[in-house]
């Protein structure tokens, strides 16, 4: 590969490392494989942690019993086979004395530590042998000193430990950094003003990078982390608030009418009194919907906490103001269930509801679309079929998206676009209020960052009269007892779910190929029919069945004509059959924690005590942790925190969920304080400067858009 031997002009932040003369070409290659290509990349390649390097001392002065650092020349080495614990020994000399080094079980060191080499070693010194003995270190940390590392460590030193590779170990990375850092630092411009930084007690950006790479003390390393992590959080939060301000400037929604009379009318439709938590959330939603600023609210509540009535309340409020509302569910099954239960609640009312799913025939669909466009349908319930271009509303004021974890930010935006165009005399586009509902509780910290463009309401209370679900984890050998218990329950008139992992290909009925995905379901079904549950009325439910068949099966299950459903995760969300009191999950170790919790939420919906049995043979520590967590609690929030702990935020709500880029520096668990501070500061900042176009804000805006512009849809602000 052609490589410029001379770097053209002075070192710039944008200079490729391959052109940096002070770096060996092999290093540049190795760094490239770590994703580090330019000088700027290298400066941003931060240490993962730091090690304390004790002050070096002449060998004569090393104090036995303490951790010491020394350097010298290797005078001799040998391997002593010594039975169970072979060892490698080296003698290290400086001008004051001799230090013996001993490594047990590391005889390969004989090829790496050679007489004549200069080493720096660290470890606990001790006296060994008769007559005061020799000074010795057992299993010292060591490094070979080449010409670059000869400078003696004066005082105790904090040494950075970098993300590294075999070809480019941490010490090499440190050397590479040190060769560009002095030239790079003066070129780093700060996007925060001196004044702002002083008020927050934060170091300048260049200084923070210096302290991260070359901390003079632990305090400096901490100060560097504080600045860089804060920066990252601040930029994200600024992006989120910028987006909000932009929405406020460019969009408006219908402010809905609310009165005590309307409220009474709506509540009269519910067969129960709302729980305190539901009442509070209704209040929050009403406050949103009666403003002309588009609502964008996440309603989170554990499975069974009663989110549907909140959705219904919001939709009825739209209808009461003469507008339309749409409810989008992730599956046809769920859309149909909502359609039925809402239809039930609205029996006799003059509110017209419409179901729009992919299962409708052409003619049915045409006439449904016509009613929606003419405003003859008040509430429209459907699946993603609502998103297609030919769905036109006359006056869509409220959109509710159920089980949001199945939908992306993008789909929310599409539905939003379905309101009429800007009203005359107002430059702002008219969009519907949006509520999204999820039973996958999002830990507060994550909600603040990743779903920052949403307000959050939480239903943290279950309706009264629920008995907690008992959860057991058992091995496959206990299967006979488990199904014995299921038989008892079925004989008592209860119903059961048997869940089997299979790849759920979604709502489509396209059955071509991939039959093996359902092999498990089929074999379990056959086994149960022949043995454990013979004579019982069983039915299979999975994503490959046509919507009509699934609907039929669910209908029969709800009507009590089927004793046990043998199902894949299609029953995961929302399905509500109070008489189903037993769930058995086969191969439970193959499901994620959130999924298990969702599945379990299908039982425990009536007054009777429900049981969930997880049959599993966990093969990984993570799987074991998941199952233990399931057995320990039924609290969805606790489980979500646990999930976060087991998998880390990147996995739980990574790019898939919200599109936010992962953090390089900040740690959401550890840096909660910084997050709260960054959020507050960002809110105040955008309040002051809603477009981030004030004096001295250019650089900040530019960096923010580069990082977050795309996923936040801020492109047009640039
Ligand atoms: P979610 O969607 O949050 O999982 P649902 O809205 O399906 O929960 O409600 C679960 C069950 O609880 C439903 O049968 C519903 O009728 C019932 N329910 C909801 N709110 C109440 C309440 N305040 N009192 C009694 N039952 C309620
Ligand atoms: Mg629901």
XYZ file of C-alpha atoms and ligand atoms in Angstrom:
746
model
C 0.000 0.000 0.000
C 1.307 3.418 -0.944
C 1.976 5.408 2.141
C 3.029 9.021 2.317
C 6.365 9.047 4.041
C 6.161 12.750 4.627
C 3.102 14.155 6.152
C 1.976 17.083 4.052
C 2.146 20.138 6.244
C 1.595 20.227 9.967
C -0.362 17.668 11.922
C -4.098 18.378 11.783
C -6.927 16.702 13.650
C -8.140 15.377 10.314
C -4.756 13.970 9.308
C -4.958 10.217 8.657
C -2.729 8.310 11.042
C -1.121 6.593 8.064
C 0.351 9.984 7.179
C 1.645 10.785 10.618
C 5.401 10.437 10.443
C 5.854 9.907 14.146
C 3.779 6.701 13.998
C 5.034 3.425 12.658
C 2.994 2.250 9.663
C 2.231 -1.008 11.463
C 0.695 0.965 14.313
C -1.495 2.974 11.970
C -2.732 -0.287 10.468
C -3.387 -1.825 13.857
C -5.198 1.309 15.035
C -7.308 1.337 11.878
C -8.486 -2.108 12.847
C -9.617 -0.619 16.158
C -11.643 1.930 14.208
C -9.106 4.696 14.792
C -8.172 6.374 11.513
C -7.307 9.996 12.118
C -5.547 12.097 14.696
C -8.960 13.170 16.010
C -10.042 9.533 16.304
C -6.945 8.778 18.295
C -7.553 11.685 20.654
C -11.100 10.430 21.143
C -9.907 6.886 21.777
C -10.227 7.181 25.524
C -8.849 4.940 28.248
C -11.323 2.453 29.702
C -9.745 2.783 33.130
C -6.553 3.740 34.889
C -3.869 1.900 36.778
C -1.836 3.338 39.548
C 1.861 3.052 38.873
C 3.901 3.456 42.027
C 6.960 5.664 42.020
C 10.101 3.976 40.852
C 12.943 3.543 43.253
C 16.451 2.128 43.078
C 16.474 -1.564 43.952
C 18.392 -0.948 47.180
C 15.614 1.322 48.451
C 12.675 -1.011 47.722
C 10.733 -1.654 50.895
C 9.806 -5.294 51.503
C 6.090 -5.774 52.027
C 4.966 -2.878 49.845
C 4.036 -2.561 46.198
C 7.082 -1.278 44.394
C 8.173 -0.284 40.934
C 11.721 -0.765 39.742
C 13.665 -0.883 36.554
C 16.871 -2.573 35.553
C 18.600 -4.885 33.133
C 17.927 -8.613 32.992
C 21.216 -10.307 33.842
C 20.169 -13.960 33.728
C 17.070 -16.098 33.277
C 16.174 -19.731 33.850
C 13.264 -22.134 33.809
C 12.786 -24.466 36.768
C 10.463 -27.327 35.800
C 9.607 -28.013 39.468
C 6.766 -30.533 39.153
C 3.294 -29.063 39.561
C 4.388 -25.461 39.530
C 7.115 -24.874 36.958
C 8.506 -21.398 37.156
C 10.474 -18.869 35.228
C 13.053 -16.749 37.032
C 14.969 -13.652 36.057
C 17.504 -11.536 37.887
C 17.163 -7.790 37.473
C 20.110 -5.512 38.201
C 20.496 -1.807 38.561
C 23.506 0.101 39.854
C 22.315 -0.338 43.444
C 21.484 -4.001 43.696
C 19.713 -7.115 42.522
C 16.042 -8.056 42.421
C 14.834 -11.605 41.774
C 11.729 -12.038 39.678
C 9.711 -15.240 39.790
C 6.746 -16.196 37.648
C 4.905 -19.413 38.391
C 3.331 -21.381 35.540
C 4.543 -18.924 32.932
C 7.558 -20.643 31.495
C 6.703 -19.247 28.051
C 8.204 -16.019 29.353
C 11.613 -17.493 28.584
C 11.050 -16.474 24.969
C 9.918 -12.975 25.847
C 12.200 -11.894 28.657
C 15.798 -12.225 27.565
C 19.112 -11.381 29.188
C 20.187 -7.880 28.314
C 16.640 -6.519 28.112
C 15.587 -3.570 30.182
C 12.387 -4.030 32.156
C 10.114 -2.069 34.387
C 8.472 -4.301 36.963
C 5.840 -3.818 39.584
C 4.611 -5.965 42.424
C 4.918 -6.736 46.081
C 8.532 -6.922 47.230
C 9.575 -9.414 49.864
C 12.682 -10.825 51.416
C 13.266 -14.467 50.684
C 15.875 -16.918 51.870
C 18.347 -17.165 54.781
C 20.382 -14.342 56.323
C 18.029 -11.537 55.448
C 17.624 -13.145 52.029
C 17.250 -11.704 48.573
C 14.771 -9.181 47.465
C 12.136 -10.841 45.342
C 8.866 -10.162 43.534
C 6.559 -13.046 42.694
C 4.488 -12.710 39.528
C 5.355 -9.071 38.923
C 3.675 -7.013 36.235
C 6.326 -6.216 33.726
C 6.976 -4.282 30.580
C 9.956 -4.108 28.301
C 11.445 -0.643 28.049
C 12.289 0.527 24.588
C 13.799 3.883 23.888
C 10.377 5.557 24.173
C 9.699 4.419 27.654
C 13.005 5.074 29.272
C 11.923 8.242 30.984
C 11.761 7.380 34.634
C 8.517 7.585 36.503
C 9.106 10.346 38.967
C 6.260 10.303 41.426
C 3.465 7.806 41.540
C 1.716 7.890 38.211
C -1.738 7.115 36.865
C -1.436 5.072 33.748
C -4.285 4.887 31.243
C -5.491 1.481 30.094
C -6.837 1.647 26.559
C -9.146 -0.515 24.517
C -6.546 -2.472 22.619
C -5.898 -5.476 20.471
C -3.247 -8.115 20.229
C -1.383 -6.137 17.609
C -1.786 -2.878 19.469
C -1.642 -3.320 23.201
C -2.545 -0.609 25.653
C 1.049 0.535 26.140
C 1.434 0.993 22.385
C -1.802 2.914 22.156
C -0.527 5.115 24.939
C 2.662 5.757 23.024
C 0.779 6.510 19.831
C -1.439 8.967 21.669
C 1.524 10.649 23.283
C 3.084 11.250 19.882
C 0.143 13.209 18.516
C -1.389 14.695 21.628
C 0.770 17.808 21.985
C 0.196 18.821 18.390
C -3.501 17.956 18.534
C -4.614 19.571 21.777
C -4.183 23.242 20.755
C -6.390 22.580 17.732
C -9.341 21.315 19.757
C -11.993 23.990 19.857
C -14.449 24.059 22.693
C -18.134 24.348 21.888
C -18.880 25.469 25.435
C -18.020 29.009 26.490
C -15.559 29.726 29.286
C -18.351 31.315 31.211
C -20.630 28.310 30.975
C -17.837 25.947 31.897
C -16.766 27.977 34.860
C -20.305 28.000 36.164
C -20.401 24.200 35.926
C -16.858 23.706 37.104
C -15.924 21.810 33.966
C -12.503 21.818 32.299
C -12.045 23.032 28.727
C -12.385 20.344 26.068
C -8.683 20.240 25.170
C -7.772 20.145 28.826
C -10.244 17.328 29.389
C -8.606 15.282 26.642
C -5.198 16.003 28.105
C -6.364 14.880 31.531
C -8.025 11.769 30.122
C -4.851 10.656 28.355
C -2.255 12.005 30.770
C -3.848 12.469 34.134
C -1.558 13.853 36.797
C -3.835 12.377 39.427
C -6.965 10.322 39.887
C -8.852 13.585 40.357
C -7.792 14.724 36.915
C -8.931 11.500 35.322
C -12.279 11.910 37.075
C -12.583 15.541 35.968
C -11.904 14.502 32.384
C -14.610 11.864 32.540
C -17.033 14.348 34.039
C -16.527 16.847 31.254
C -16.592 14.338 28.403
C -19.560 12.364 29.729
C -21.483 15.540 30.484
C -20.720 16.757 26.998
C -22.101 13.659 25.426
C -25.278 13.790 27.503
C -25.703 17.522 26.991
C -25.438 17.257 23.219
C -28.017 14.501 23.129
C -30.406 16.382 25.389
C -29.938 19.587 23.429
C -30.831 17.651 20.297
C -33.947 16.291 21.935
C -35.111 19.706 23.142
C -34.200 21.304 19.841
C -36.446 18.779 18.172
C -39.257 19.637 20.567
C -38.888 23.337 19.970
C -38.938 22.672 16.264
C -42.122 20.616 16.544
C -43.713 23.407 18.543
C -42.774 25.971 15.918
C -43.785 23.998 12.883
C -46.666 21.818 14.009
C -49.894 22.212 15.846
C -52.690 19.904 16.885
C -56.399 20.313 17.521
C -56.958 21.441 21.091
C -59.740 19.143 22.301
C -62.641 20.265 24.451
C -62.904 18.946 27.964
C -65.564 19.531 30.568
C -66.765 17.711 33.625
C -69.796 16.663 31.706
C -67.730 15.167 28.893
C -65.572 13.461 31.503
C -68.643 11.953 33.185
C -69.961 10.718 29.882
C -66.714 9.032 29.000
C -66.275 7.392 32.394
C -69.821 6.083 32.293
C -68.613 3.819 29.492
C -66.134 1.994 31.711
C -67.493 -0.951 33.697
C -65.230 -0.065 36.641
C -63.854 2.904 38.495
C -60.381 3.930 37.403
C -57.476 3.176 39.690
C -55.630 6.112 41.227
C -52.791 5.623 38.774
C -55.175 5.548 35.815
C -56.835 8.711 37.097
C -53.520 10.503 37.315
C -52.532 9.444 33.803
C -55.919 10.490 32.423
C -55.244 13.893 33.977
C -51.859 14.115 32.260
C -53.344 13.069 28.957
C -56.210 15.552 29.194
C -53.747 18.346 29.912
C -51.872 17.379 26.738
C -54.863 16.998 24.476
C -56.509 20.267 25.381
C -53.463 22.232 24.176
C -52.732 23.090 20.577
C -49.210 21.760 20.919
C -49.037 18.198 19.577
C -48.884 15.733 22.437
C -46.186 13.121 22.239
C -46.609 10.977 25.305
C -45.471 7.525 26.296
C -47.822 5.680 28.606
C -46.063 2.858 30.297
C -47.759 0.409 32.528
C -47.134 -3.183 33.342
C -49.126 -5.878 31.599
C -52.649 -5.791 32.930
C -52.315 -2.332 34.461
C -55.189 -1.118 32.292
C -53.743 0.978 29.520
C -56.642 0.368 27.173
C -59.046 2.602 29.077
C -56.566 5.455 28.829
C -56.488 4.987 25.075
C -60.250 4.826 24.958
C -60.593 7.949 27.070
C -58.318 9.899 24.723
C -60.155 8.640 21.667
C -63.556 9.472 23.082
C -62.347 12.960 23.919
C -61.466 13.414 20.249
C -64.906 12.156 19.235
C -66.571 14.493 21.729
C -64.867 17.397 19.947
C -66.086 16.159 16.576
C -62.755 14.708 15.478
C -61.454 11.252 14.682
C -59.018 9.021 16.570
C -56.987 6.020 15.522
C -55.653 3.129 17.566
C -52.840 1.127 16.032
C -52.042 -2.335 17.379
C -49.012 -4.440 16.452
C -50.966 -7.558 15.438
C -54.307 -8.277 13.851
C -55.230 -10.399 16.820
C -54.768 -7.459 19.119
C -56.506 -5.010 16.800
C -59.497 -7.322 16.626
C -59.544 -7.745 20.376
C -59.486 -3.971 20.881
C -62.224 -3.628 18.302
C -64.401 -6.124 20.119
C -63.833 -4.834 23.637
C -64.178 -1.195 22.665
C -67.270 -2.059 20.650
C -68.615 -3.706 23.782
C -67.913 -0.663 25.917
C -69.551 1.631 23.374
C -72.666 -0.412 22.823
C -75.598 1.937 22.400
C -73.414 5.029 22.101
C -73.450 7.123 18.957
C -69.737 6.663 18.386
C -68.928 4.823 15.178
C -65.968 2.477 15.185
C -64.178 0.927 12.266
C -61.696 -1.935 12.024
C -58.959 -1.669 9.423
C -56.554 -4.571 9.101
C -54.819 -6.393 6.309
C -57.428 -9.128 6.651
C -60.205 -7.095 5.091
C -61.311 -8.027 1.601
C -60.934 -5.479 -1.123
C -64.501 -4.315 -1.148
C -64.692 -4.168 2.653
C -61.519 -2.162 2.713
C -62.747 0.277 0.067
C -65.907 1.014 1.953
C -64.042 1.328 5.266
C -61.651 3.800 3.666
C -64.564 5.778 2.292
C -66.173 6.017 5.730
C -62.883 7.073 7.300
C -62.291 9.752 4.668
C -65.853 11.033 4.972
C -65.611 11.266 8.746
C -68.287 8.627 9.151
C -65.983 6.593 11.355
C -65.081 8.218 14.671
C -62.669 5.665 16.076
C -60.528 3.641 13.711
C -58.809 0.583 15.098
C -56.233 -1.237 13.056
C -52.786 -2.546 12.438
C -49.977 -1.086 10.372
C -52.559 -1.222 7.562
C -53.416 2.233 8.931
C -50.093 3.484 7.688
C -50.611 2.904 3.996
C -50.961 5.852 1.706
C -54.595 5.368 0.755
C -55.819 5.798 4.326
C -57.124 9.368 4.550
C -58.899 10.804 7.543
C -61.279 13.681 7.508
C -60.067 15.048 10.817
C -57.638 12.890 12.745
C -56.920 14.489 16.117
C -55.588 11.630 18.246
C -53.399 8.662 17.417
C -52.776 5.931 19.965
C -50.081 3.384 19.272
C -50.407 0.278 21.410
C -47.397 -1.761 22.462
C -44.893 0.729 21.154
C -41.889 -1.578 21.493
C -43.021 -3.102 18.238
C -43.065 0.186 16.376
C -40.264 2.545 15.493
C -39.975 6.297 15.628
C -40.534 6.291 11.912
C -44.008 4.841 12.039
C -45.028 7.374 14.622
C -43.999 10.078 12.182
C -45.976 8.491 9.340
C -49.173 8.409 11.347
C -48.602 11.964 12.404
C -48.488 12.986 8.784
C -52.056 11.800 8.326
C -53.765 14.886 9.649
C -55.000 17.570 7.282
C -52.701 20.264 5.957
C -51.897 23.538 7.571
C -54.940 25.632 8.323
C -55.283 28.951 6.570
C -53.497 31.722 8.397
C -51.280 29.356 10.380
C -47.945 28.294 9.004
C -47.828 25.300 11.298
C -48.869 21.939 9.924
C -51.770 20.286 11.681
C -50.835 16.930 13.175
C -52.626 14.576 15.546
C -51.776 14.230 19.217
C -49.812 11.033 19.710
C -49.928 8.627 22.631
C -47.810 5.526 22.661
C -48.429 2.707 25.084
C -45.941 0.135 26.182
C -45.896 -2.710 28.637
C -42.142 -2.952 28.338
C -41.299 -0.574 31.103
C -38.442 1.674 30.298
C -36.190 2.475 33.222
C -36.407 6.140 33.962
C -32.835 6.902 33.052
C -33.241 5.416 29.634
C -36.585 7.031 29.064
C -34.952 10.366 29.761
C -32.235 9.878 27.219
C -33.391 7.631 24.458
C -37.039 8.541 24.379
C -36.291 12.112 25.236
C -38.747 13.458 22.710
C -41.595 11.833 24.611
C -43.298 12.831 27.820
C -43.767 9.839 30.040
C -46.762 8.761 32.125
C -46.602 5.693 34.278
C -49.433 3.484 35.490
C -47.724 2.034 38.530
C -50.647 0.200 40.085
C -52.695 -2.813 39.046
C -56.497 -2.826 39.147
C -57.826 -4.218 42.427
C -58.654 -7.857 42.954
C -55.663 -9.350 41.209
C -53.959 -12.285 42.807
C -50.271 -12.437 42.069
C -49.038 -15.039 39.612
C -46.966 -17.848 41.089
C -43.927 -18.578 38.930
C -41.882 -21.779 39.022
C -38.771 -22.696 37.092
C -38.315 -26.431 36.565
C -36.147 -28.764 34.495
C -37.541 -30.832 31.611
C -37.529 -33.912 33.886
C -40.415 -32.349 35.822
C -42.547 -32.132 32.714
C -44.904 -34.994 33.753
C -45.764 -33.265 37.044
C -46.244 -29.962 35.279
C -48.723 -31.390 32.820
C -50.400 -33.345 35.586
C -51.082 -30.020 37.233
C -52.302 -28.547 33.938
C -54.766 -31.446 33.622
C -56.128 -30.744 37.093
C -56.675 -27.114 36.247
C -58.366 -27.943 32.949
C -60.624 -30.419 34.729
C -61.599 -27.627 37.094
C -62.761 -25.617 34.085
C -59.755 -23.323 33.699
C -57.839 -22.796 30.485
C -54.142 -22.868 29.711
C -51.493 -21.505 27.388
C -48.601 -23.708 26.348
C -45.921 -21.532 24.790
C -43.279 -22.919 22.497
C -40.439 -20.962 20.941
C -40.733 -20.710 17.187
C -39.815 -17.986 14.853
C -42.748 -15.652 14.624
C -42.825 -14.230 11.165
C -45.493 -11.745 12.041
C -48.996 -11.299 10.838
C -48.512 -12.458 7.278
C -50.137 -15.669 6.240
C -47.505 -16.376 3.620
C -46.740 -19.975 4.365
C -43.989 -20.621 1.869
C -40.950 -22.438 3.219
C -39.497 -22.240 6.703
C -41.709 -24.985 8.048
C -38.961 -26.075 10.391
C -39.588 -22.868 12.350
C -42.737 -24.487 13.567
C -41.324 -27.967 13.997
C -41.109 -27.466 17.726
C -44.679 -26.314 17.981
C -45.896 -29.221 15.890
C -44.001 -31.822 17.868
C -45.106 -30.430 21.215
C -48.659 -30.312 19.939
C -48.506 -33.914 18.739
C -46.957 -35.052 22.008
C -49.541 -33.294 24.142
C -52.406 -34.622 22.048
C -51.104 -38.173 22.282
C -50.011 -38.124 25.898
C -50.102 -35.451 28.543
C -53.251 -33.682 27.418
C -54.978 -36.384 25.419
C -58.720 -35.961 25.316
C -58.478 -32.226 25.962
C -59.459 -29.681 23.347
C -56.216 -28.235 22.030
C -55.553 -25.733 19.284
C -52.397 -24.312 17.776
C -51.879 -20.602 17.353
C -48.981 -19.118 15.439
C -48.048 -16.396 13.002
C -48.328 -18.581 9.927
C -52.050 -19.075 10.276
C -54.239 -16.748 8.296
C -55.653 -13.870 10.256
C -59.081 -15.351 9.859
C -58.033 -18.705 11.283
C -56.275 -17.090 14.197
C -59.262 -14.944 14.877
C -61.430 -18.018 14.827
C -59.138 -19.884 17.211
C -58.982 -16.970 19.635
C -62.682 -16.561 19.484
C -63.203 -20.187 20.422
C -60.593 -19.964 23.168
C -62.243 -16.907 24.639
C -65.602 -18.646 24.446
C -64.214 -21.603 26.375
C -64.467 -24.041 23.459
C -60.746 -24.720 23.594
C -59.007 -25.906 26.770
C -55.418 -25.129 25.938
C -53.734 -23.037 23.294
C -50.398 -24.294 22.084
C -48.877 -21.102 20.808
C -45.832 -19.186 19.742
C -45.238 -15.655 20.904
C -48.175 -14.367 18.862
C -50.028 -14.354 22.159
C -47.317 -12.181 23.629
C -49.077 -8.866 23.694
C -52.422 -7.763 24.927
C -54.484 -10.945 24.680
C -56.975 -10.903 27.524
C -58.777 -14.107 28.589
C -59.431 -14.041 32.350
C -60.327 -17.733 32.564
C -56.845 -18.743 31.397
C -54.991 -19.338 34.658
C -52.086 -21.566 33.682
C -49.162 -20.913 31.426
C -46.434 -23.377 30.626
C -43.457 -22.051 28.710
C -41.393 -24.765 27.072
C -37.674 -24.030 26.496
C -38.103 -20.887 28.534
C -34.359 -20.267 28.440
C -34.688 -19.306 24.786
C -36.817 -16.257 25.481
C -35.670 -12.820 26.518
C -36.663 -11.410 29.871
C -39.044 -8.803 28.489
C -40.689 -11.447 26.359
C -41.131 -13.862 29.254
C -42.706 -11.123 31.298
C -45.057 -10.220 28.463
C -46.044 -13.837 28.007
C -46.669 -14.336 31.685
C -48.956 -11.325 31.626
C -51.493 -13.348 29.641
C -52.473 -15.111 32.846
C -53.439 -13.574 36.159
C -56.143 -11.514 34.501
C -59.024 -12.729 36.597
C -59.626 -13.145 40.307
C -58.199 -16.664 40.427
C -54.653 -17.450 41.400
C -52.643 -18.103 38.256
C -49.525 -20.155 37.768
C -46.703 -19.793 35.283
C -44.279 -22.658 34.855
C -41.010 -22.127 33.031
C -39.574 -25.380 31.760
C -35.944 -24.744 31.043
C -32.442 -26.017 30.943
C -30.440 -22.802 30.991
C -27.187 -23.127 29.084
C -25.717 -19.706 29.759
C -25.292 -17.647 32.930
C -27.480 -14.938 31.373
C -30.294 -17.392 30.778
C -30.031 -18.519 34.362
C -30.207 -14.929 35.589
C -33.278 -14.274 33.457
C -35.135 -17.267 34.846
C -34.170 -16.424 38.410
C -35.416 -12.878 37.906
C -38.734 -14.167 36.572
C -39.188 -16.397 39.601
C -38.259 -13.578 41.959
C -40.700 -10.892 40.881
C -43.734 -10.076 38.774
C -42.930 -6.363 38.814
C -42.242 -5.315 35.246
C -40.178 -2.329 36.310
C -37.927 -4.396 38.511
C -37.531 -6.860 35.629
C -36.694 -4.087 33.203
C -33.966 -2.821 35.539
C -32.703 -6.379 35.832
C -32.721 -6.789 32.078
C -30.702 -3.616 31.780
C -28.226 -4.995 34.261
C -27.912 -8.343 32.480
C -27.730 -7.062 28.945
C -26.640 -3.452 29.193
C -28.459 -0.434 27.772
C -27.055 -0.863 24.295
C -28.831 -4.160 23.889
C -32.021 -3.327 25.662
C -32.740 -0.045 23.977
C -30.063 0.118 21.374
C -30.324 1.683 17.995
C -33.152 -0.657 17.161
C -35.427 1.002 19.647
C -34.951 4.699 19.270
C -32.088 5.207 16.889
C -29.954 7.084 19.377
C -26.261 6.484 18.887
C -24.575 4.602 21.707
C -22.567 6.495 24.265
C -18.798 6.539 24.080
C -18.074 7.990 27.462
C -21.176 8.270 29.580
C -22.395 5.319 31.576
C -26.103 5.635 32.184
C -25.988 3.659 35.363
C -23.056 5.463 36.914
C -23.556 8.936 35.486
C -27.164 9.476 36.507
C -26.285 12.777 38.197
C -24.646 14.090 35.072
C -27.661 13.019 33.071
C -30.044 14.929 35.281
C -27.793 17.977 35.149
C -27.405 17.770 31.371
C -31.126 17.447 30.907
C -31.874 20.482 33.063
C -29.169 22.540 31.385
C -30.330 21.560 27.911
C -33.937 22.498 28.661
C -32.891 25.924 29.931
C -30.563 26.410 26.997
C -33.190 25.748 24.340
C -35.625 27.925 26.240
C -33.096 30.741 25.867
C -32.058 29.925 22.345
C -34.709 27.764 20.651
C -32.833 27.344 17.375
C -29.340 27.275 18.780
C -28.322 30.104 16.500
C -27.150 32.577 19.109
C -23.666 34.105 19.178
C -21.001 31.517 19.891
C -23.351 28.579 19.266
C -22.250 27.681 15.742
C -19.757 25.044 16.701
C -22.108 23.475 19.217
C -24.932 23.308 16.685
C -22.673 21.854 14.045
C -21.402 19.106 16.327
C -24.871 18.355 17.614
C -26.347 17.967 14.155
C -23.494 15.774 13.065
C -24.102 13.450 16.001
C -27.877 13.511 16.338
C -29.366 15.373 13.407
C -30.242 12.329 11.417
C -31.958 10.110 13.946
C -33.807 13.002 15.516
C -34.933 14.202 12.112
C -33.261 17.547 12.677
C -31.731 17.740 9.243
C -33.741 20.750 8.229
C -32.521 22.833 11.151
C -28.962 22.792 9.900
P -52.896 -3.571 29.585
O -53.237 -3.192 28.180
O -52.292 -2.447 30.354
O -52.091 -4.811 29.690
P -55.721 -3.873 29.804
O -56.090 -2.501 29.421
O -55.888 -4.944 28.791
O -54.240 -3.900 30.355
O -56.493 -4.228 31.131
C -56.340 -5.499 31.728
C -57.637 -5.941 32.379
O -57.916 -5.129 33.513
C -58.810 -5.807 31.464
O -59.626 -6.948 31.634
C -59.504 -4.561 31.953
O -60.880 -4.616 31.700
C -59.219 -4.586 33.428
N -59.175 -3.264 34.060
C -58.544 -2.166 33.595
N -58.688 -1.133 34.438
C -59.425 -1.587 35.481
C -59.912 -0.992 36.702
N -59.673 0.281 36.998
N -60.610 -1.781 37.536
C -60.849 -3.071 37.232
N -60.437 -3.678 36.119
C -59.735 -2.962 35.250
Mg -52.896 -3.641 26.287
